[in-house]
Short mmCIF file of N, CA, C and O in Angstrom, two decimals:
data_model
loop_
_atom_site.label_atom_id
_atom_site.label_comp_id
_atom_site.label_asym_id
_atom_site.label_seq_id
_atom_site.Cartn_x
_atom_site.Cartn_y
_atom_site.Cartn_z
N MET N 937 -25.62 0.77 -22.73
CA MET N 937 -25.77 0.26 -21.38
C MET N 937 -25.05 -1.08 -21.23
O MET N 937 -24.42 -1.33 -20.21
N LYS N 938 -25.16 -1.91 -22.27
CA LYS N 938 -24.50 -3.21 -22.21
C LYS N 938 -22.98 -3.04 -22.12
O LYS N 938 -22.30 -3.74 -21.36
N GLU N 939 -22.48 -2.08 -22.89
CA GLU N 939 -21.03 -1.81 -22.86
C GLU N 939 -20.59 -1.33 -21.48
O GLU N 939 -19.56 -1.77 -20.96
N LEU N 940 -21.39 -0.45 -20.87
CA LEU N 940 -21.06 0.05 -19.54
C LEU N 940 -21.07 -1.08 -18.51
O LEU N 940 -20.20 -1.16 -17.65
N ARG N 941 -22.08 -1.94 -18.59
CA ARG N 941 -22.13 -3.08 -17.66
C ARG N 941 -20.91 -3.97 -17.82
O ARG N 941 -20.32 -4.43 -16.85
N THR N 942 -20.52 -4.20 -19.06
CA THR N 942 -19.34 -5.03 -19.32
C THR N 942 -18.09 -4.37 -18.74
O THR N 942 -17.27 -5.04 -18.10
N ARG N 943 -17.94 -3.07 -18.95
CA ARG N 943 -16.77 -2.35 -18.43
C ARG N 943 -16.74 -2.38 -16.90
O ARG N 943 -15.69 -2.56 -16.29
N ILE N 944 -17.91 -2.20 -16.28
CA ILE N 944 -17.97 -2.23 -14.82
C ILE N 944 -17.55 -3.60 -14.30
O ILE N 944 -16.77 -3.72 -13.36
N LYS N 945 -18.04 -4.65 -14.93
CA LYS N 945 -17.67 -6.01 -14.51
C LYS N 945 -16.18 -6.24 -14.69
O LYS N 945 -15.52 -6.84 -13.84
N GLU N 946 -15.62 -5.76 -15.80
CA GLU N 946 -14.18 -5.93 -16.05
C GLU N 946 -13.35 -5.24 -14.96
O GLU N 946 -12.39 -5.81 -14.44
N VAL N 947 -13.73 -4.00 -14.63
CA VAL N 947 -12.98 -3.25 -13.63
C VAL N 947 -13.14 -3.89 -12.25
O VAL N 947 -12.17 -4.03 -11.50
N GLU N 948 -14.36 -4.31 -11.91
CA GLU N 948 -14.58 -4.96 -10.63
C GLU N 948 -13.76 -6.25 -10.52
O GLU N 948 -13.19 -6.54 -9.47
N GLN N 949 -13.71 -7.01 -11.59
CA GLN N 949 -12.93 -8.25 -11.57
C GLN N 949 -11.44 -7.95 -11.45
O GLN N 949 -10.71 -8.66 -10.75
N ALA N 950 -10.98 -6.91 -12.11
CA ALA N 950 -9.55 -6.58 -12.08
C ALA N 950 -9.12 -6.08 -10.71
O ALA N 950 -8.06 -6.45 -10.22
N VAL N 951 -9.94 -5.27 -10.07
CA VAL N 951 -9.56 -4.65 -8.81
C VAL N 951 -10.11 -5.41 -7.61
O VAL N 951 -9.45 -5.51 -6.58
N GLY N 952 -11.27 -5.99 -7.75
CA GLY N 952 -11.96 -6.61 -6.63
C GLY N 952 -11.22 -7.75 -5.96
O GLY N 952 -11.26 -7.89 -4.74
N ASP N 953 -10.52 -8.58 -6.69
CA ASP N 953 -9.84 -9.73 -6.12
C ASP N 953 -8.37 -9.46 -5.82
O ASP N 953 -7.67 -10.34 -5.34
N ALA N 954 -7.90 -8.27 -6.08
CA ALA N 954 -6.47 -7.96 -5.92
C ALA N 954 -6.17 -7.54 -4.49
O ALA N 954 -6.86 -6.72 -3.92
N PHE N 955 -5.13 -8.16 -3.93
CA PHE N 955 -4.67 -7.77 -2.60
C PHE N 955 -3.36 -7.00 -2.68
O PHE N 955 -2.97 -6.34 -1.75
N LYS N 956 -2.67 -7.13 -3.79
CA LYS N 956 -1.43 -6.39 -3.99
C LYS N 956 -1.25 -6.17 -5.48
O LYS N 956 -1.98 -6.73 -6.29
N ASP N 957 -0.29 -5.35 -5.82
CA ASP N 957 -0.09 -4.94 -7.21
C ASP N 957 0.16 -6.13 -8.12
O ASP N 957 -0.33 -6.18 -9.24
N SER N 958 0.88 -7.12 -7.62
CA SER N 958 1.19 -8.26 -8.47
C SER N 958 -0.05 -9.10 -8.77
O SER N 958 -0.06 -9.89 -9.70
N ASP N 959 -1.12 -8.94 -7.95
CA ASP N 959 -2.38 -9.65 -8.20
C ASP N 959 -3.19 -9.02 -9.34
O ASP N 959 -4.07 -9.66 -9.89
N LEU N 960 -2.89 -7.77 -9.64
CA LEU N 960 -3.63 -7.09 -10.70
C LEU N 960 -3.21 -7.64 -12.06
O LEU N 960 -2.02 -7.85 -12.30
N PRO N 961 -4.17 -7.86 -12.93
CA PRO N 961 -3.78 -8.29 -14.28
C PRO N 961 -3.07 -7.15 -14.99
O PRO N 961 -3.25 -5.98 -14.68
N ARG N 962 -2.24 -7.52 -15.94
CA ARG N 962 -1.48 -6.50 -16.67
C ARG N 962 -2.40 -5.53 -17.41
O ARG N 962 -2.04 -4.41 -17.70
N SER N 963 -3.59 -5.97 -17.70
CA SER N 963 -4.51 -5.15 -18.48
C SER N 963 -5.38 -4.25 -17.62
O SER N 963 -6.32 -3.65 -18.13
N ALA N 964 -5.11 -4.13 -16.32
CA ALA N 964 -5.97 -3.33 -15.43
C ALA N 964 -6.03 -1.87 -15.87
O ALA N 964 -7.10 -1.28 -15.91
N SER N 965 -4.90 -1.28 -16.21
CA SER N 965 -4.93 0.12 -16.64
C SER N 965 -5.65 0.28 -17.98
O SER N 965 -6.32 1.28 -18.21
N GLN N 966 -5.52 -0.72 -18.86
CA GLN N 966 -6.23 -0.67 -20.14
C GLN N 966 -7.74 -0.74 -19.90
O GLN N 966 -8.52 -0.06 -20.58
N LYS N 967 -8.15 -1.56 -18.91
CA LYS N 967 -9.58 -1.66 -18.60
C LYS N 967 -10.10 -0.34 -18.05
O LYS N 967 -11.24 0.04 -18.33
N MET N 968 -9.27 0.37 -17.28
CA MET N 968 -9.68 1.66 -16.76
C MET N 968 -9.84 2.68 -17.89
O MET N 968 -10.77 3.47 -17.91
N LYS N 969 -8.92 2.65 -18.85
CA LYS N 969 -9.01 3.56 -19.99
C LYS N 969 -10.25 3.24 -20.84
O LYS N 969 -10.91 4.15 -21.34
N ALA N 970 -10.53 1.95 -20.98
CA ALA N 970 -11.73 1.56 -21.73
C ALA N 970 -12.99 2.04 -21.02
O ALA N 970 -13.95 2.47 -21.66
N MET N 971 -12.98 1.99 -19.68
CA MET N 971 -14.11 2.49 -18.90
C MET N 971 -14.29 3.98 -19.12
O MET N 971 -15.40 4.47 -19.32
N GLU N 972 -13.20 4.73 -19.12
CA GLU N 972 -13.28 6.17 -19.35
C GLU N 972 -13.84 6.47 -20.74
O GLU N 972 -14.67 7.37 -20.90
N ALA N 973 -13.42 5.71 -21.74
CA ALA N 973 -13.92 5.91 -23.10
C ALA N 973 -15.42 5.62 -23.16
O ALA N 973 -16.19 6.36 -23.81
N SER N 974 -15.85 4.55 -22.48
CA SER N 974 -17.27 4.21 -22.46
C SER N 974 -18.09 5.28 -21.76
O SER N 974 -19.20 5.62 -22.18
N LEU N 975 -17.54 5.84 -20.67
CA LEU N 975 -18.24 6.92 -19.97
C LEU N 975 -18.38 8.16 -20.84
O LEU N 975 -19.43 8.81 -20.85
N SER N 976 -17.33 8.49 -21.57
CA SER N 976 -17.40 9.65 -22.47
C SER N 976 -18.44 9.41 -23.56
O SER N 976 -19.22 10.31 -23.90
N LYS N 977 -18.44 8.19 -24.08
CA LYS N 977 -19.42 7.83 -25.12
C LYS N 977 -20.84 7.92 -24.57
O LYS N 977 -21.74 8.45 -25.23
N ALA N 978 -21.05 7.44 -23.34
CA ALA N 978 -22.37 7.49 -22.72
C ALA N 978 -22.82 8.91 -22.47
O ALA N 978 -23.98 9.25 -22.65
N SER N 979 -21.89 9.76 -22.04
CA SER N 979 -22.27 11.15 -21.77
C SER N 979 -22.66 11.88 -23.06
O SER N 979 -23.52 12.77 -23.03
N ARG N 980 -22.05 11.51 -24.17
CA ARG N 980 -22.44 12.13 -25.46
C ARG N 980 -23.77 11.57 -25.95
O ARG N 980 -24.60 12.31 -26.49
N ALA N 981 -24.00 10.28 -25.75
CA ALA N 981 -25.23 9.66 -26.25
C ALA N 981 -26.43 10.00 -25.37
O ALA N 981 -27.55 10.13 -25.87
N TYR N 982 -26.19 10.14 -24.07
CA TYR N 982 -27.28 10.41 -23.13
C TYR N 982 -26.94 11.63 -22.27
O TYR N 982 -26.63 11.48 -21.08
N PRO N 983 -27.00 12.82 -22.82
CA PRO N 983 -26.60 14.00 -22.06
C PRO N 983 -27.51 14.26 -20.86
O PRO N 983 -27.10 14.90 -19.90
N HIS N 984 -28.72 13.75 -20.87
CA HIS N 984 -29.64 13.97 -19.76
C HIS N 984 -29.34 13.05 -18.58
O HIS N 984 -29.93 13.17 -17.52
N CYS N 985 -28.40 12.15 -18.74
CA CYS N 985 -28.05 11.20 -17.67
C CYS N 985 -26.76 11.62 -16.98
O CYS N 985 -25.88 10.80 -16.70
N SER N 986 -26.64 12.89 -16.70
CA SER N 986 -25.40 13.40 -16.12
C SER N 986 -25.14 12.81 -14.74
O SER N 986 -23.98 12.61 -14.36
N GLN N 987 -26.18 12.52 -13.98
CA GLN N 987 -25.98 11.92 -12.66
C GLN N 987 -25.38 10.52 -12.78
O GLN N 987 -24.50 10.15 -12.00
N MET N 988 -25.87 9.75 -13.77
CA MET N 988 -25.33 8.41 -13.98
C MET N 988 -23.86 8.50 -14.38
O MET N 988 -23.03 7.75 -13.88
N VAL N 989 -23.55 9.42 -15.25
CA VAL N 989 -22.17 9.58 -15.70
C VAL N 989 -21.29 10.00 -14.52
O VAL N 989 -20.18 9.48 -14.35
N ALA N 990 -21.77 10.90 -13.70
CA ALA N 990 -20.99 11.34 -12.54
C ALA N 990 -20.74 10.18 -11.59
O ALA N 990 -19.63 10.01 -11.07
N LYS N 991 -21.75 9.36 -11.37
CA LYS N 991 -21.60 8.21 -10.48
C LYS N 991 -20.61 7.21 -11.06
O LYS N 991 -19.74 6.69 -10.35
N LEU N 992 -20.69 6.95 -12.35
CA LEU N 992 -19.77 6.00 -12.97
C LEU N 992 -18.34 6.54 -12.99
O LEU N 992 -17.38 5.79 -12.80
N ARG N 993 -18.20 7.84 -13.19
CA ARG N 993 -16.87 8.44 -13.11
C ARG N 993 -16.30 8.31 -11.70
O ARG N 993 -15.12 8.06 -11.52
N ALA N 994 -17.15 8.50 -10.71
CA ALA N 994 -16.70 8.34 -9.33
C ALA N 994 -16.27 6.89 -9.07
O ALA N 994 -15.27 6.64 -8.39
N MET N 995 -17.01 5.95 -9.64
CA MET N 995 -16.63 4.54 -9.49
C MET N 995 -15.28 4.28 -10.16
O MET N 995 -14.44 3.56 -9.62
N ALA N 996 -15.08 4.87 -11.32
CA ALA N 996 -13.80 4.70 -12.02
C ALA N 996 -12.67 5.32 -11.21
O ALA N 996 -11.59 4.74 -11.08
N TYR N 997 -12.93 6.49 -10.63
CA TYR N 997 -11.92 7.15 -9.79
C TYR N 997 -11.59 6.29 -8.57
O TYR N 997 -10.42 6.12 -8.21
N ASN N 998 -12.61 5.73 -7.93
CA ASN N 998 -12.39 4.87 -6.77
C ASN N 998 -11.57 3.64 -7.13
O ASN N 998 -10.70 3.22 -6.37
N ALA N 999 -11.85 3.06 -8.28
CA ALA N 999 -11.08 1.90 -8.72
C ALA N 999 -9.62 2.27 -8.95
O ALA N 999 -8.70 1.53 -8.56
N GLU N 1000 -9.38 3.42 -9.57
CA GLU N 1000 -8.01 3.89 -9.78
C GLU N 1000 -7.31 4.14 -8.44
O GLU N 1000 -6.14 3.83 -8.27
N GLU N 1001 -8.05 4.69 -7.49
CA GLU N 1001 -7.49 4.96 -6.17
C GLU N 1001 -7.12 3.65 -5.46
O GLU N 1001 -6.08 3.56 -4.81
N GLN N 1002 -7.97 2.63 -5.61
CA GLN N 1002 -7.66 1.32 -5.03
C GLN N 1002 -6.40 0.74 -5.64
O GLN N 1002 -5.56 0.17 -4.93
N ILE N 1003 -6.23 0.89 -6.93
CA ILE N 1003 -5.02 0.40 -7.60
C ILE N 1003 -3.80 1.14 -7.06
O ILE N 1003 -2.78 0.53 -6.75
N ARG N 1004 -3.90 2.46 -6.90
CA ARG N 1004 -2.78 3.25 -6.39
C ARG N 1004 -2.42 2.83 -4.96
O ARG N 1004 -1.24 2.65 -4.63
N VAL N 1005 -3.42 2.63 -4.12
CA VAL N 1005 -3.17 2.21 -2.74
C VAL N 1005 -2.51 0.84 -2.71
O VAL N 1005 -1.56 0.60 -1.95
N GLN N 1006 -2.98 -0.08 -3.55
CA GLN N 1006 -2.40 -1.43 -3.59
C GLN N 1006 -0.94 -1.37 -4.03
O GLN N 1006 -0.09 -2.07 -3.48
N LYS N 1007 -0.63 -0.51 -5.00
CA LYS N 1007 0.76 -0.37 -5.45
C LYS N 1007 1.64 0.17 -4.32
O LYS N 1007 2.75 -0.31 -4.12
N ASN N 1008 1.13 1.16 -3.59
CA ASN N 1008 1.90 1.71 -2.47
C ASN N 1008 2.13 0.68 -1.38
O ASN N 1008 3.23 0.58 -0.84
N GLN N 1009 1.10 -0.10 -1.05
CA GLN N 1009 1.24 -1.12 -0.02
C GLN N 1009 2.23 -2.19 -0.43
O GLN N 1009 3.05 -2.62 0.37
N GLU N 1010 2.16 -2.61 -1.68
CA GLU N 1010 3.09 -3.64 -2.13
C GLU N 1010 4.53 -3.15 -2.10
O GLU N 1010 5.43 -3.85 -1.64
N SER N 1011 4.74 -1.92 -2.55
CA SER N 1011 6.12 -1.41 -2.56
C SER N 1011 6.65 -1.27 -1.14
O SER N 1011 7.83 -1.51 -0.90
N TYR N 1012 5.79 -0.94 -0.19
CA TYR N 1012 6.24 -0.84 1.20
C TYR N 1012 6.52 -2.23 1.78
O TYR N 1012 7.53 -2.44 2.44
N LEU N 1013 5.64 -3.20 1.53
CA LEU N 1013 5.80 -4.53 2.12
C LEU N 1013 6.97 -5.30 1.52
O LEU N 1013 7.52 -6.19 2.17
N GLU N 1014 7.37 -4.98 0.30
CA GLU N 1014 8.46 -5.71 -0.34
C GLU N 1014 9.80 -5.00 -0.20
O GLU N 1014 10.76 -5.37 -0.85
N ARG N 1015 9.87 -3.98 0.68
CA ARG N 1015 11.13 -3.28 0.90
C ARG N 1015 12.15 -4.20 1.54
O ARG N 1015 11.82 -5.07 2.33
N LYS N 1016 13.40 -3.99 1.23
CA LYS N 1016 14.50 -4.70 1.88
C LYS N 1016 14.97 -3.84 3.05
O LYS N 1016 15.29 -2.67 2.89
N PHE N 1017 14.99 -4.43 4.22
CA PHE N 1017 15.42 -3.72 5.41
C PHE N 1017 16.89 -3.98 5.67
O PHE N 1017 17.41 -5.06 5.36
N PRO N 1018 17.59 -3.02 6.27
CA PRO N 1018 18.99 -3.26 6.61
C PRO N 1018 19.09 -4.37 7.66
O PRO N 1018 18.19 -4.54 8.48
N ASN N 1019 20.17 -5.11 7.62
CA ASN N 1019 20.42 -6.21 8.57
C ASN N 1019 19.32 -7.28 8.51
O ASN N 1019 18.93 -7.84 9.53
N GLN N 1020 18.81 -7.53 7.32
CA GLN N 1020 17.73 -8.50 7.14
C GLN N 1020 18.12 -9.88 7.66
O GLN N 1020 17.29 -10.60 8.19
N GLN N 1021 19.40 -10.25 7.55
CA GLN N 1021 19.85 -11.57 7.98
C GLN N 1021 19.76 -11.72 9.50
O GLN N 1021 19.68 -12.83 10.01
N LYS N 1022 19.74 -10.64 10.24
CA LYS N 1022 19.69 -10.70 11.70
C LYS N 1022 18.27 -10.86 12.25
O LYS N 1022 18.10 -11.11 13.45
N LEU N 1023 17.27 -10.74 11.39
CA LEU N 1023 15.89 -10.81 11.87
C LEU N 1023 15.57 -12.12 12.56
O LEU N 1023 14.78 -12.16 13.50
N ASN N 1024 16.14 -13.22 12.10
CA ASN N 1024 15.82 -14.53 12.67
C ASN N 1024 17.00 -15.15 13.40
O ASN N 1024 17.01 -16.36 13.65
N ASP N 1025 17.98 -14.37 13.78
CA ASP N 1025 19.18 -14.89 14.45
C ASP N 1025 18.86 -15.17 15.92
O ASP N 1025 18.62 -14.25 16.71
N PRO N 1026 18.85 -16.46 16.35
CA PRO N 1026 18.50 -16.79 17.73
C PRO N 1026 19.60 -16.43 18.74
O PRO N 1026 19.37 -16.43 19.94
N ASP N 1027 20.80 -16.12 18.26
CA ASP N 1027 21.88 -15.76 19.17
C ASP N 1027 21.80 -14.31 19.64
O ASP N 1027 22.53 -13.91 20.54
N LEU N 1028 20.94 -13.54 19.04
CA LEU N 1028 20.77 -12.14 19.44
C LEU N 1028 19.59 -11.99 20.38
O LEU N 1028 18.64 -12.77 20.34
N TYR N 1029 19.63 -10.98 21.24
CA TYR N 1029 18.48 -10.61 22.05
C TYR N 1029 17.62 -9.69 21.20
O TYR N 1029 18.08 -8.66 20.73
N HIS N 1030 16.36 -10.07 21.03
CA HIS N 1030 15.45 -9.29 20.19
C HIS N 1030 14.51 -8.48 21.08
O HIS N 1030 13.89 -9.02 21.99
N TYR N 1031 14.41 -7.19 20.80
CA TYR N 1031 13.53 -6.30 21.54
C TYR N 1031 12.60 -5.63 20.54
O TYR N 1031 13.03 -5.16 19.50
N ALA N 1032 11.31 -5.58 20.89
CA ALA N 1032 10.33 -4.90 20.05
C ALA N 1032 9.89 -3.62 20.75
O ALA N 1032 9.53 -3.64 21.92
N ILE N 1033 9.96 -2.53 20.03
CA ILE N 1033 9.54 -1.24 20.55
C ILE N 1033 8.40 -0.74 19.69
O ILE N 1033 8.54 -0.61 18.47
N PHE N 1034 7.26 -0.48 20.31
CA PHE N 1034 6.10 0.05 19.61
C PHE N 1034 5.91 1.49 20.05
O PHE N 1034 5.49 1.76 21.17
N SER N 1035 6.26 2.42 19.18
CA SER N 1035 6.18 3.82 19.56
C SER N 1035 6.19 4.72 18.33
O SER N 1035 6.75 4.36 17.30
N ASP N 1036 5.60 5.89 18.49
CA ASP N 1036 5.72 6.92 17.45
C ASP N 1036 6.56 8.09 17.97
O ASP N 1036 6.65 9.12 17.33
N ASN N 1037 7.19 7.88 19.12
CA ASN N 1037 8.01 8.92 19.74
C ASN N 1037 9.48 8.60 19.49
O ASN N 1037 10.03 7.64 20.04
N ILE N 1038 10.12 9.39 18.67
CA ILE N 1038 11.51 9.14 18.27
C ILE N 1038 12.45 9.23 19.46
O ILE N 1038 13.32 8.37 19.65
N LEU N 1039 12.29 10.24 20.27
CA LEU N 1039 13.18 10.41 21.42
C LEU N 1039 13.02 9.28 22.42
O LEU N 1039 14.00 8.80 22.99
N ALA N 1040 11.80 8.83 22.65
CA ALA N 1040 11.58 7.73 23.59
C ALA N 1040 12.27 6.46 23.08
O ALA N 1040 12.89 5.73 23.87
N CYS N 1041 12.18 6.19 21.79
CA CYS N 1041 12.87 5.04 21.21
C CYS N 1041 14.37 5.16 21.40
O CYS N 1041 15.04 4.18 21.76
N ALA N 1042 14.90 6.34 21.17
CA ALA N 1042 16.34 6.55 21.31
C ALA N 1042 16.79 6.33 22.76
O ALA N 1042 17.83 5.72 23.01
N VAL N 1043 16.00 6.78 23.73
CA VAL N 1043 16.34 6.59 25.13
C VAL N 1043 16.36 5.11 25.48
O VAL N 1043 17.28 4.62 26.13
N VAL N 1044 15.34 4.39 25.03
CA VAL N 1044 15.27 2.95 25.32
C VAL N 1044 16.46 2.23 24.71
O VAL N 1044 17.12 1.42 25.37
N VAL N 1045 16.75 2.50 23.46
CA VAL N 1045 17.86 1.82 22.78
C VAL N 1045 19.19 2.19 23.43
O VAL N 1045 20.01 1.30 23.74
N ASN N 1046 19.42 3.47 23.68
CA ASN N 1046 20.69 3.90 24.27
C ASN N 1046 20.88 3.37 25.68
O ASN N 1046 22.01 3.11 26.10
N SER N 1047 19.82 3.20 26.43
CA SER N 1047 19.97 2.68 27.79
C SER N 1047 20.13 1.17 27.80
O SER N 1047 20.66 0.61 28.76
N THR N 1048 19.71 0.49 26.75
CA THR N 1048 19.80 -0.97 26.70
C THR N 1048 21.12 -1.43 26.09
O THR N 1048 21.65 -2.47 26.49
N ILE N 1049 21.69 -0.70 25.18
CA ILE N 1049 22.91 -1.11 24.48
C ILE N 1049 24.07 -1.40 25.43
O ILE N 1049 24.73 -2.42 25.28
N PRO N 1050 24.34 -0.57 26.44
CA PRO N 1050 25.48 -0.89 27.31
C PRO N 1050 25.29 -2.17 28.12
O PRO N 1050 26.26 -2.80 28.53
N LEU N 1051 24.07 -2.58 28.36
CA LEU N 1051 23.81 -3.76 29.18
C LEU N 1051 24.05 -5.07 28.45
O LEU N 1051 24.46 -6.06 29.05
N LEU N 1052 23.78 -5.08 27.17
CA LEU N 1052 23.88 -6.32 26.38
C LEU N 1052 24.75 -6.08 25.16
O LEU N 1052 24.65 -5.05 24.51
N ARG N 1053 25.56 -7.05 24.86
CA ARG N 1053 26.46 -6.90 23.71
C ARG N 1053 25.78 -7.26 22.40
O ARG N 1053 25.98 -6.61 21.40
N GLU N 1054 24.98 -8.29 22.41
CA GLU N 1054 24.36 -8.75 21.16
C GLU N 1054 22.84 -8.54 21.26
O GLU N 1054 22.13 -9.38 21.82
N ASN N 1055 22.38 -7.44 20.73
CA ASN N 1055 20.95 -7.17 20.76
C ASN N 1055 20.49 -6.65 19.41
O ASN N 1055 21.26 -6.15 18.61
N PHE N 1056 19.20 -6.81 19.18
CA PHE N 1056 18.60 -6.40 17.91
C PHE N 1056 17.25 -5.79 18.23
O PHE N 1056 16.44 -6.39 18.93
N PHE N 1057 17.02 -4.58 17.76
CA PHE N 1057 15.79 -3.87 18.07
C PHE N 1057 14.86 -3.87 16.86
O PHE N 1057 15.28 -3.60 15.75
N HIS N 1058 13.60 -4.16 17.12
CA HIS N 1058 12.55 -4.09 16.11
C HIS N 1058 11.67 -2.90 16.51
O HIS N 1058 10.99 -2.96 17.53
N VAL N 1059 11.71 -1.86 15.74
CA VAL N 1059 10.92 -0.66 16.05
C VAL N 1059 9.70 -0.65 15.13
O VAL N 1059 9.83 -0.66 13.91
N VAL N 1060 8.53 -0.64 15.75
CA VAL N 1060 7.28 -0.59 15.01
C VAL N 1060 6.67 0.78 15.23
O VAL N 1060 6.45 1.20 16.36
N THR N 1061 6.45 1.49 14.12
CA THR N 1061 5.92 2.85 14.22
C THR N 1061 4.95 3.10 13.07
O THR N 1061 4.74 2.23 12.21
N ASP N 1062 4.38 4.28 13.03
CA ASP N 1062 3.47 4.62 11.94
C ASP N 1062 4.28 5.15 10.75
O ASP N 1062 5.47 5.43 10.86
N SER N 1063 3.61 5.24 9.62
CA SER N 1063 4.30 5.65 8.39
C SER N 1063 4.79 7.09 8.45
O SER N 1063 5.75 7.44 7.77
N LEU N 1064 4.18 7.91 9.27
CA LEU N 1064 4.60 9.31 9.38
C LEU N 1064 5.97 9.42 10.04
O LEU N 1064 6.81 10.21 9.63
N ASN N 1065 6.22 8.61 11.07
CA ASN N 1065 7.47 8.69 11.83
C ASN N 1065 8.55 7.73 11.35
O ASN N 1065 9.69 7.80 11.84
N LEU N 1066 8.23 6.82 10.45
CA LEU N 1066 9.20 5.84 9.99
C LEU N 1066 10.47 6.47 9.41
O LEU N 1066 11.58 6.08 9.77
N PRO N 1067 10.37 7.45 8.51
CA PRO N 1067 11.61 8.03 7.97
C PRO N 1067 12.49 8.67 9.05
O PRO N 1067 13.71 8.50 9.05
N ALA N 1068 11.88 9.35 10.01
CA ALA N 1068 12.67 10.00 11.06
C ALA N 1068 13.34 8.97 11.96
O ALA N 1068 14.52 9.11 12.31
N ILE N 1069 12.61 7.92 12.32
CA ILE N 1069 13.19 6.88 13.17
C ILE N 1069 14.30 6.14 12.43
O ILE N 1069 15.34 5.81 12.98
N SER N 1070 14.08 5.90 11.14
CA SER N 1070 15.12 5.24 10.33
C SER N 1070 16.38 6.09 10.27
O SER N 1070 17.49 5.56 10.37
N MET N 1071 16.22 7.39 10.12
CA MET N 1071 17.38 8.28 10.06
C MET N 1071 18.10 8.33 11.42
O MET N 1071 19.31 8.36 11.49
N TRP N 1072 17.31 8.32 12.50
CA TRP N 1072 17.88 8.42 13.84
C TRP N 1072 18.78 7.23 14.13
O TRP N 1072 19.86 7.35 14.67
N PHE N 1073 18.31 6.04 13.75
CA PHE N 1073 19.07 4.83 14.06
C PHE N 1073 19.98 4.44 12.91
O PHE N 1073 20.77 3.58 13.02
#
């Protein structure tokens, strides 16, 4: 029980304070493996405590899922976008479009381009439509 409490605290400390992948200590995956070993050991020592083992396994799975989500978020937020230097250019007209409709975005952009020579569009969309909108433009 003491070992399990220690493993739970280690995993909570590793994942609990992390906001992105770089915040995770390098030993986070090792702590998860140690938790799995402790759970296996507990299930062999206390076979009548299957509910406790199931709950602890679920906690370990949730912690792994949090790590996976944090890695995905970090890789998305640290992406390099094309024309990054133009993001803060005050000589350009900046337009923000919030839409998940690819055709509507295309209509807005195509109708605005002939009117202004120097413009820059910021399209904000959901993750499902981002690849299609990126390909379109």
